[in-house]
PDB file of C-alpha atoms in Angstrom:
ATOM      1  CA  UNK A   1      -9.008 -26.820 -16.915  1.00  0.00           C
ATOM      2  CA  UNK A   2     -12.232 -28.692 -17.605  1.00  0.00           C
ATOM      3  CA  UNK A   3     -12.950 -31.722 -14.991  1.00  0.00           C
ATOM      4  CA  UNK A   4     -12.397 -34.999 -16.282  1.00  0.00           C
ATOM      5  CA  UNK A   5     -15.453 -37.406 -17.065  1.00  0.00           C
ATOM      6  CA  UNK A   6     -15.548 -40.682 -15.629  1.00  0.00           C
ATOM      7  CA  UNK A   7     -14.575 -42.201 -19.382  1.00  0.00           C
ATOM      8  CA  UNK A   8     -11.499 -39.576 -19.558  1.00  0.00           C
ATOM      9  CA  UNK A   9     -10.263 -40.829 -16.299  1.00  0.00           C
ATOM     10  CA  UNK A  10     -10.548 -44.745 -18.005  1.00  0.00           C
ATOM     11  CA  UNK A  11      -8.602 -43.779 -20.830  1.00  0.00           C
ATOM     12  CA  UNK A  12      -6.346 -41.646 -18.977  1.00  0.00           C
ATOM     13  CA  UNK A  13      -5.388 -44.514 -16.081  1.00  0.00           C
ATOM     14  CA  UNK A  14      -5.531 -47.164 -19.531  1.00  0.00           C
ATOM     15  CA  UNK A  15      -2.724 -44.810 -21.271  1.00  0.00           C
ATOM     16  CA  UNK A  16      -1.020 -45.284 -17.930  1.00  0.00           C
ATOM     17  CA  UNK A  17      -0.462 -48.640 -18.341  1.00  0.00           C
ATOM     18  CA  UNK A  18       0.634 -48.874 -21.979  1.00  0.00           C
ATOM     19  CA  UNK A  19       0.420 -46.681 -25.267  1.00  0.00           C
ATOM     20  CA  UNK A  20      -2.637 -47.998 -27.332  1.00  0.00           C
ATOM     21  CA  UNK A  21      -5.278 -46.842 -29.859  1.00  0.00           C
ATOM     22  CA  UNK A  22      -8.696 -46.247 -29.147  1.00  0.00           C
ATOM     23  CA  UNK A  23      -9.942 -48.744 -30.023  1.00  0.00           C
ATOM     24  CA  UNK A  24      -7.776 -51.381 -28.226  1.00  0.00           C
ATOM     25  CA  UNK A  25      -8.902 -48.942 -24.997  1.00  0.00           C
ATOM     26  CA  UNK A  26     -12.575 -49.679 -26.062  1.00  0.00           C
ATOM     27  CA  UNK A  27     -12.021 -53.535 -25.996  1.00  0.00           C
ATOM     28  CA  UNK A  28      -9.383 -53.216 -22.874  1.00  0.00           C
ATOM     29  CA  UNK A  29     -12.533 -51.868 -21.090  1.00  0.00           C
ATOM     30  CA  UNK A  30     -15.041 -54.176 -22.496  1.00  0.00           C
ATOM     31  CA  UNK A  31     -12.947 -57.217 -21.591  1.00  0.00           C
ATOM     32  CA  UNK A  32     -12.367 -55.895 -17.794  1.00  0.00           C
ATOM     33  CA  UNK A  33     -16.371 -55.780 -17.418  1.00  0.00           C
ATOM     34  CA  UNK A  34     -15.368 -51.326 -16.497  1.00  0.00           C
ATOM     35  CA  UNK A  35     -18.831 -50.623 -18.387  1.00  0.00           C
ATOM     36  CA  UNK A  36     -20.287 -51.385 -15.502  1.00  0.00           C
ATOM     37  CA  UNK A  37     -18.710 -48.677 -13.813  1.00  0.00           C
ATOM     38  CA  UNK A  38     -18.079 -45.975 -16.625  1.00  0.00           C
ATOM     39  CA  UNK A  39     -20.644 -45.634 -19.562  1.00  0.00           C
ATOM     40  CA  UNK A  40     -18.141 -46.550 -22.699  1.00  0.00           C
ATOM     41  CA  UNK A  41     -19.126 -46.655 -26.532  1.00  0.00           C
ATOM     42  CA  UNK A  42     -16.792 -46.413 -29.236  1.00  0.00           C
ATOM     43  CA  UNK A  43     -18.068 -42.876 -30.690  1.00  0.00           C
ATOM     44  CA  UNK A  44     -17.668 -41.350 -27.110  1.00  0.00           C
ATOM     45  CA  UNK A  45     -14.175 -42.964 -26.534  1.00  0.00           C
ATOM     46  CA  UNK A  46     -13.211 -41.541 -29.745  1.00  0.00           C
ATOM     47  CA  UNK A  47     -14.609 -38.275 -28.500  1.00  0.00           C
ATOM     48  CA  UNK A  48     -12.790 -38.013 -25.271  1.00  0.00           C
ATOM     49  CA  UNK A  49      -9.144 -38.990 -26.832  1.00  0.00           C
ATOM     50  CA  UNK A  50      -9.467 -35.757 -29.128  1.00  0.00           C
ATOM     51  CA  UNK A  51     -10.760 -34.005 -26.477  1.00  0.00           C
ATOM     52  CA  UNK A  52      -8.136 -35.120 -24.159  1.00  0.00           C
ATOM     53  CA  UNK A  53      -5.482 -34.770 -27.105  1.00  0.00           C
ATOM     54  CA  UNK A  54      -6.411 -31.400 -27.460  1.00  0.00           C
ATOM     55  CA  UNK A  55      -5.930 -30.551 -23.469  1.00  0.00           C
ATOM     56  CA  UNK A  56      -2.607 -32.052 -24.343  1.00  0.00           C
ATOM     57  CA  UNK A  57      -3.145 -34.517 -21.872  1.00  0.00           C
ATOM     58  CA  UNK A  58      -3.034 -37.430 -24.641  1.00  0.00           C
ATOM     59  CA  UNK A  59      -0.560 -37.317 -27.572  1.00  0.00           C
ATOM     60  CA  UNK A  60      -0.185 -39.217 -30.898  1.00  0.00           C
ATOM     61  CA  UNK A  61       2.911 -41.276 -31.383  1.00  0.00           C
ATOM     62  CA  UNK A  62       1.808 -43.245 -34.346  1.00  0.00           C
ATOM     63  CA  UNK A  63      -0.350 -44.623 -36.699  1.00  0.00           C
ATOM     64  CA  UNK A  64      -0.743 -48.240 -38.093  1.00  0.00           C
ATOM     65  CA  UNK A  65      -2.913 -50.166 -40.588  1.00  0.00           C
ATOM     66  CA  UNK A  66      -3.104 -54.087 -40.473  1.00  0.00           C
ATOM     67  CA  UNK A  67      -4.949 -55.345 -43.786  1.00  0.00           C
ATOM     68  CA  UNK A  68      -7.771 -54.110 -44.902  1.00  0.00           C
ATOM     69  CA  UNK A  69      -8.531 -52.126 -41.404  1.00  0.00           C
ATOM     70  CA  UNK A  70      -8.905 -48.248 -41.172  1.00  0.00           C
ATOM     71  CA  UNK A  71      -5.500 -46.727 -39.831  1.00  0.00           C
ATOM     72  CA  UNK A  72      -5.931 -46.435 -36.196  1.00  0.00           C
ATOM     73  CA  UNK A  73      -3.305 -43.852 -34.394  1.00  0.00           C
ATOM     74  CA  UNK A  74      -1.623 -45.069 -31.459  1.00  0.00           C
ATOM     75  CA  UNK A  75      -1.701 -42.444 -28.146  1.00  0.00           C
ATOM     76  CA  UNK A  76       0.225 -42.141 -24.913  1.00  0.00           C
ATOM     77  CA  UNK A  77      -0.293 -40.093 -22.191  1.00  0.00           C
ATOM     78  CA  UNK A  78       1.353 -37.065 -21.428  1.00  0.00           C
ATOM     79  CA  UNK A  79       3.108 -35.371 -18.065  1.00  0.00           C
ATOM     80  CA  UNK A  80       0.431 -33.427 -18.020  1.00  0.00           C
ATOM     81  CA  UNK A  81      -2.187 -35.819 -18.494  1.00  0.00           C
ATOM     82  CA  UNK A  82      -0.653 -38.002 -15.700  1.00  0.00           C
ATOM     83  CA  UNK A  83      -0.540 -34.635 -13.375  1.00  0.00           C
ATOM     84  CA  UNK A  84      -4.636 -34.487 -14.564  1.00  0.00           C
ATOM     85  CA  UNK A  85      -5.645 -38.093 -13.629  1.00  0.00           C
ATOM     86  CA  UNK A  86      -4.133 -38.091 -10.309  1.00  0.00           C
ATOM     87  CA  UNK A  87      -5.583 -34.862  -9.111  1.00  0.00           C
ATOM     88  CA  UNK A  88      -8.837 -36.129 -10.588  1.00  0.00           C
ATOM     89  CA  UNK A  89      -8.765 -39.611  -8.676  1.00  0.00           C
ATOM     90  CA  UNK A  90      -7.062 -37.394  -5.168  1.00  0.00           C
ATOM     91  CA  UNK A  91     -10.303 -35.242  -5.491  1.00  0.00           C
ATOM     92  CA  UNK A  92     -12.752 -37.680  -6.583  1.00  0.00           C
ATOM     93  CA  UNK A  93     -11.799 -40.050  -3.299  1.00  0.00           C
ATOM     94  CA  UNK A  94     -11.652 -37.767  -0.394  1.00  0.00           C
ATOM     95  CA  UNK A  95     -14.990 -35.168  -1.897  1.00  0.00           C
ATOM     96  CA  UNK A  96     -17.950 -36.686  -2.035  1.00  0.00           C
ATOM     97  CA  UNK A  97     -20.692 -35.262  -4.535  1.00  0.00           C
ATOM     98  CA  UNK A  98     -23.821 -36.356  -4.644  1.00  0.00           C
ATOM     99  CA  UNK A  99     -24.704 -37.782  -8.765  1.00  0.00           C
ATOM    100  CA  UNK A 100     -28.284 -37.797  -8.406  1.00  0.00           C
ATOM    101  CA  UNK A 101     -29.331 -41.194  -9.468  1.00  0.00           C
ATOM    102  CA  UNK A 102     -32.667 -41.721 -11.427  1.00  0.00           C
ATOM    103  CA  UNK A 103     -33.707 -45.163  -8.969  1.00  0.00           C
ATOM    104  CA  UNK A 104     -34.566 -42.330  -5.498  1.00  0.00           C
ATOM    105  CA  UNK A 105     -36.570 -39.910  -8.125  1.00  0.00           C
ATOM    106  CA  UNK A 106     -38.637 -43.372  -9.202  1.00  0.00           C
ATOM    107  CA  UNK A 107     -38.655 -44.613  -5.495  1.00  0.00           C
ATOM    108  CA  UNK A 108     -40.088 -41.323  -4.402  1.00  0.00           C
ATOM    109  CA  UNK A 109     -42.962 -41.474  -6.813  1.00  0.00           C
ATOM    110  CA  UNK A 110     -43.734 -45.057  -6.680  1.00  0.00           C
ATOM    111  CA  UNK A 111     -46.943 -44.355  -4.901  1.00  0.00           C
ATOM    112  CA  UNK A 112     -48.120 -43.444  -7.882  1.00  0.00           C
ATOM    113  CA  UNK A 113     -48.144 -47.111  -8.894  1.00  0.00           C
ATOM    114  CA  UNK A 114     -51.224 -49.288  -7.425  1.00  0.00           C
ATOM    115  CA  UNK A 115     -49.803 -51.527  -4.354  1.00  0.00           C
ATOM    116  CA  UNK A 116     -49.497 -55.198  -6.774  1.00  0.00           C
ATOM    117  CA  UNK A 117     -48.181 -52.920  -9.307  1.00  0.00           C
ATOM    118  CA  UNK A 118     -45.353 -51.500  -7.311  1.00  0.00           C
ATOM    119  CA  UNK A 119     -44.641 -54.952  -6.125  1.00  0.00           C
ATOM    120  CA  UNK A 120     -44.559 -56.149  -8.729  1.00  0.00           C
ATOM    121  CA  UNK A 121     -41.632 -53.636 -10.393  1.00  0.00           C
ATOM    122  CA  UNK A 122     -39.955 -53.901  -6.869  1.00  0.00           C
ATOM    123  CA  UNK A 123     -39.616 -57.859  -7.011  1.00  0.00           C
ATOM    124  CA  UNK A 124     -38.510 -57.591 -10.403  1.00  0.00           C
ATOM    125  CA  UNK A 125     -35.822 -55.050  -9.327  1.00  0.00           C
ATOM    126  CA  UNK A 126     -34.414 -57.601  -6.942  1.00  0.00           C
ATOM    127  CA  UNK A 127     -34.167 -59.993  -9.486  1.00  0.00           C
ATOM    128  CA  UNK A 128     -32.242 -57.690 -11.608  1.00  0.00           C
ATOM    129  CA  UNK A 129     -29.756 -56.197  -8.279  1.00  0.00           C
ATOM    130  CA  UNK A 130     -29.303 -60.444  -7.662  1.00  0.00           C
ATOM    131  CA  UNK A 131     -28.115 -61.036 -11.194  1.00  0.00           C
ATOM    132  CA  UNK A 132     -25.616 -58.531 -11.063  1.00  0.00           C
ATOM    133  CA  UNK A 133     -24.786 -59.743  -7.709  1.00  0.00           C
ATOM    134  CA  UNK A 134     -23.927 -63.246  -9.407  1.00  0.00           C
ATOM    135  CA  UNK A 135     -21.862 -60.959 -12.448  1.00  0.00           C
ATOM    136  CA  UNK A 136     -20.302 -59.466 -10.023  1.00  0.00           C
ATOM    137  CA  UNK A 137     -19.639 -62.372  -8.042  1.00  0.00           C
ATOM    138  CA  UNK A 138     -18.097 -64.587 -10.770  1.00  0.00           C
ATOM    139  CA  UNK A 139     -15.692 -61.487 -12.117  1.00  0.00           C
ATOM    140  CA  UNK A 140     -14.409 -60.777  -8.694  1.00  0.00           C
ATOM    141  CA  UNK A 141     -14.007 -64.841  -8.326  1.00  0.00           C
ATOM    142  CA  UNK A 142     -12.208 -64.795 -11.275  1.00  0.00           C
ATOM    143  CA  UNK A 143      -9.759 -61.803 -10.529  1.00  0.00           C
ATOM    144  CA  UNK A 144      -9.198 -63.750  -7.302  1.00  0.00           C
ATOM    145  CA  UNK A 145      -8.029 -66.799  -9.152  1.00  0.00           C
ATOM    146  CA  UNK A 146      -5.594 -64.929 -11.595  1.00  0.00           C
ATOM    147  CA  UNK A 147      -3.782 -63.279  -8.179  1.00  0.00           C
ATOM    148  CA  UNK A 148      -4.904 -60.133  -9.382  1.00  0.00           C
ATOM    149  CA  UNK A 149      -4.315 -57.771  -6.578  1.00  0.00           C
ATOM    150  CA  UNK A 150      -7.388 -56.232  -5.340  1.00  0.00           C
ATOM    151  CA  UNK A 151      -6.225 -53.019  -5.756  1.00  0.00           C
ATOM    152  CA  UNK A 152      -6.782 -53.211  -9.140  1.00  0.00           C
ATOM    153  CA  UNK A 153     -10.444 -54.398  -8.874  1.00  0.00           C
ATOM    154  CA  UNK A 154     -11.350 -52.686  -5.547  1.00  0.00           C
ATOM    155  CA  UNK A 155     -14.314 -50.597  -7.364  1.00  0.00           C
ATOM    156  CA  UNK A 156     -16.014 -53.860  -8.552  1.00  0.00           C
ATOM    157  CA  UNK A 157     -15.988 -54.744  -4.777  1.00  0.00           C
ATOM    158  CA  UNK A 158     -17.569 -50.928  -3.706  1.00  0.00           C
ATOM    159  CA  UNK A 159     -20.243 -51.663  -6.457  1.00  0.00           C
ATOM    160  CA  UNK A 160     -21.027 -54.928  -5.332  1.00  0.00           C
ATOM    161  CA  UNK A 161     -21.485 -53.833  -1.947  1.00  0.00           C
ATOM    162  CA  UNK A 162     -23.809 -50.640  -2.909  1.00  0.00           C
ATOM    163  CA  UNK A 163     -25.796 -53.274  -5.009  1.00  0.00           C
ATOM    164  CA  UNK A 164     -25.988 -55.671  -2.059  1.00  0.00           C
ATOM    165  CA  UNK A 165     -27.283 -52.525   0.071  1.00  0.00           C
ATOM    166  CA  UNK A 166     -29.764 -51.863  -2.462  1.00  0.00           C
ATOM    167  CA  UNK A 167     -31.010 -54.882  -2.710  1.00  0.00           C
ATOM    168  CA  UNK A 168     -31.462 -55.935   0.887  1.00  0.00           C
ATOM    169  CA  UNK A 169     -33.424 -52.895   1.805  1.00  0.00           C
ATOM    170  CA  UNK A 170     -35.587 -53.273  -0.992  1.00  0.00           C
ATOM    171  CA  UNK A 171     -36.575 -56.598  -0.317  1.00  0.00           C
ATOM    172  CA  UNK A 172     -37.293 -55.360   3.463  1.00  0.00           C
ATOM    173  CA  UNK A 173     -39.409 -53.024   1.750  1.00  0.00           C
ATOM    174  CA  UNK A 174     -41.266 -55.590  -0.189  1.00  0.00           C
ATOM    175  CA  UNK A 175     -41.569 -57.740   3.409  1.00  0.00           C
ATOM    176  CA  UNK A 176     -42.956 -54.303   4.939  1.00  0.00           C
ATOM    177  CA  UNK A 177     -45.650 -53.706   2.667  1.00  0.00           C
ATOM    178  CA  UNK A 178     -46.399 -57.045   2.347  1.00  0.00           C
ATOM    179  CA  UNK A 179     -46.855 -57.460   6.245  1.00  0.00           C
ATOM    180  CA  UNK A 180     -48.410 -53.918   6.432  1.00  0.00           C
ATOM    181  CA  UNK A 181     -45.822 -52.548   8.511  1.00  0.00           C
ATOM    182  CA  UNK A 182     -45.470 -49.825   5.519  1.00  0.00           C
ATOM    183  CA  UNK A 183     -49.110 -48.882   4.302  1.00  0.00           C
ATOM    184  CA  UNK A 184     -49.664 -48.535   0.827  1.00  0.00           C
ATOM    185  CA  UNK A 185     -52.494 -46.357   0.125  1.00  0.00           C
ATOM    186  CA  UNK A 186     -54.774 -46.671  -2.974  1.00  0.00           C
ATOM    187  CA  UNK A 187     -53.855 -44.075  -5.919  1.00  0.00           C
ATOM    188  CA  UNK A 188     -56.174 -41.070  -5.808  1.00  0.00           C
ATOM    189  CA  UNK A 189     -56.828 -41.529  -9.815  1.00  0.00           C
TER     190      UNK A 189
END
């Protein structure tokens, strides 16, 4: 049994809820802001139902055409696909695995960057972690105000606290080169 990607999990726990077709999963996720937790475009959703379909986790139960739009076949998840998902999410919580993210690799080598020049990409980089901050913010405001039970949006929370994390040390960094606490030699070249 291959291990399920982050998208097959999505469209797995999305089946869960409700038979659709893949492309109602593809605006489901778009409309609950998940691309900002799973990477999701329509050729790769499309990819991961067949593949899924052919693990026999996923099965067709139907096809329809409205108007002048391509038939679009309407899946539901299987026993086996439910057995899948949950031994997927049981692993995936209590195992962590290390996903090596690009921002460490470009954090390690940011000395090769003249001092203004690395400041200048760090500030920026705070700018971009306090947006988010503020999406995040505002979508888990607004699943507050629909009662939405934070179960449902607990992940949005984790992110917004790893962001948060992020970008609090880096501006201690910025503070620490800016007050020499953290040297910043010139680049040899």
């Amino acid at each position: 049994m291959a291990e399920l990607t982050p998208l097959a999990i999505s469209v797995l726990a999305l089946l869960n809820e409700r038979p659709m077709h893949a492309y109602e999963m593809y605006q489901l996720l778009i409309s609950r802001q998940n691309d900002r937790v799973v990477k999701v475009r329509p050729g790769s959703l499309y990819h991961t139902v067949e593949r899924l379909a052919g693990q026999n986790y996923v099965r067709a139960i139907g096809t329809d055409r409205a108007g002048n739009r391509p038939e679009r076949t309407t899946y539901e998840i299987t026993p086996e696909g439910d057995d899948a998902l949950k031994r997927r999410v049981e692993s995936g919580l209590e195992k962590y695995v290390y996903e090596y993210p690009l921002f460490p690799v470009v954090l390690s080598e940011a000395h090769n960057l003249d001092l203004e020049d690395a400041l200048l990409r760090f500030r920026r980089r705070v700018a971009d972690l306090d947006s988010w901050l503020a999406d995040l913010d505002e979508g888990i405001a607004a699943a507050r105000a629909a009662d939405t039970p934070e179960q449902f949006w607990i992940g949005g929370a984790y992110i917004r606290s790893q962001i948060a994390a992020e970008r609090d040390w880096l501006a201690t960094t910025i503070e620490r080169i800016e007050n020499k606490d953290l040297p910043w030699l010139p680049r040899n070249k």
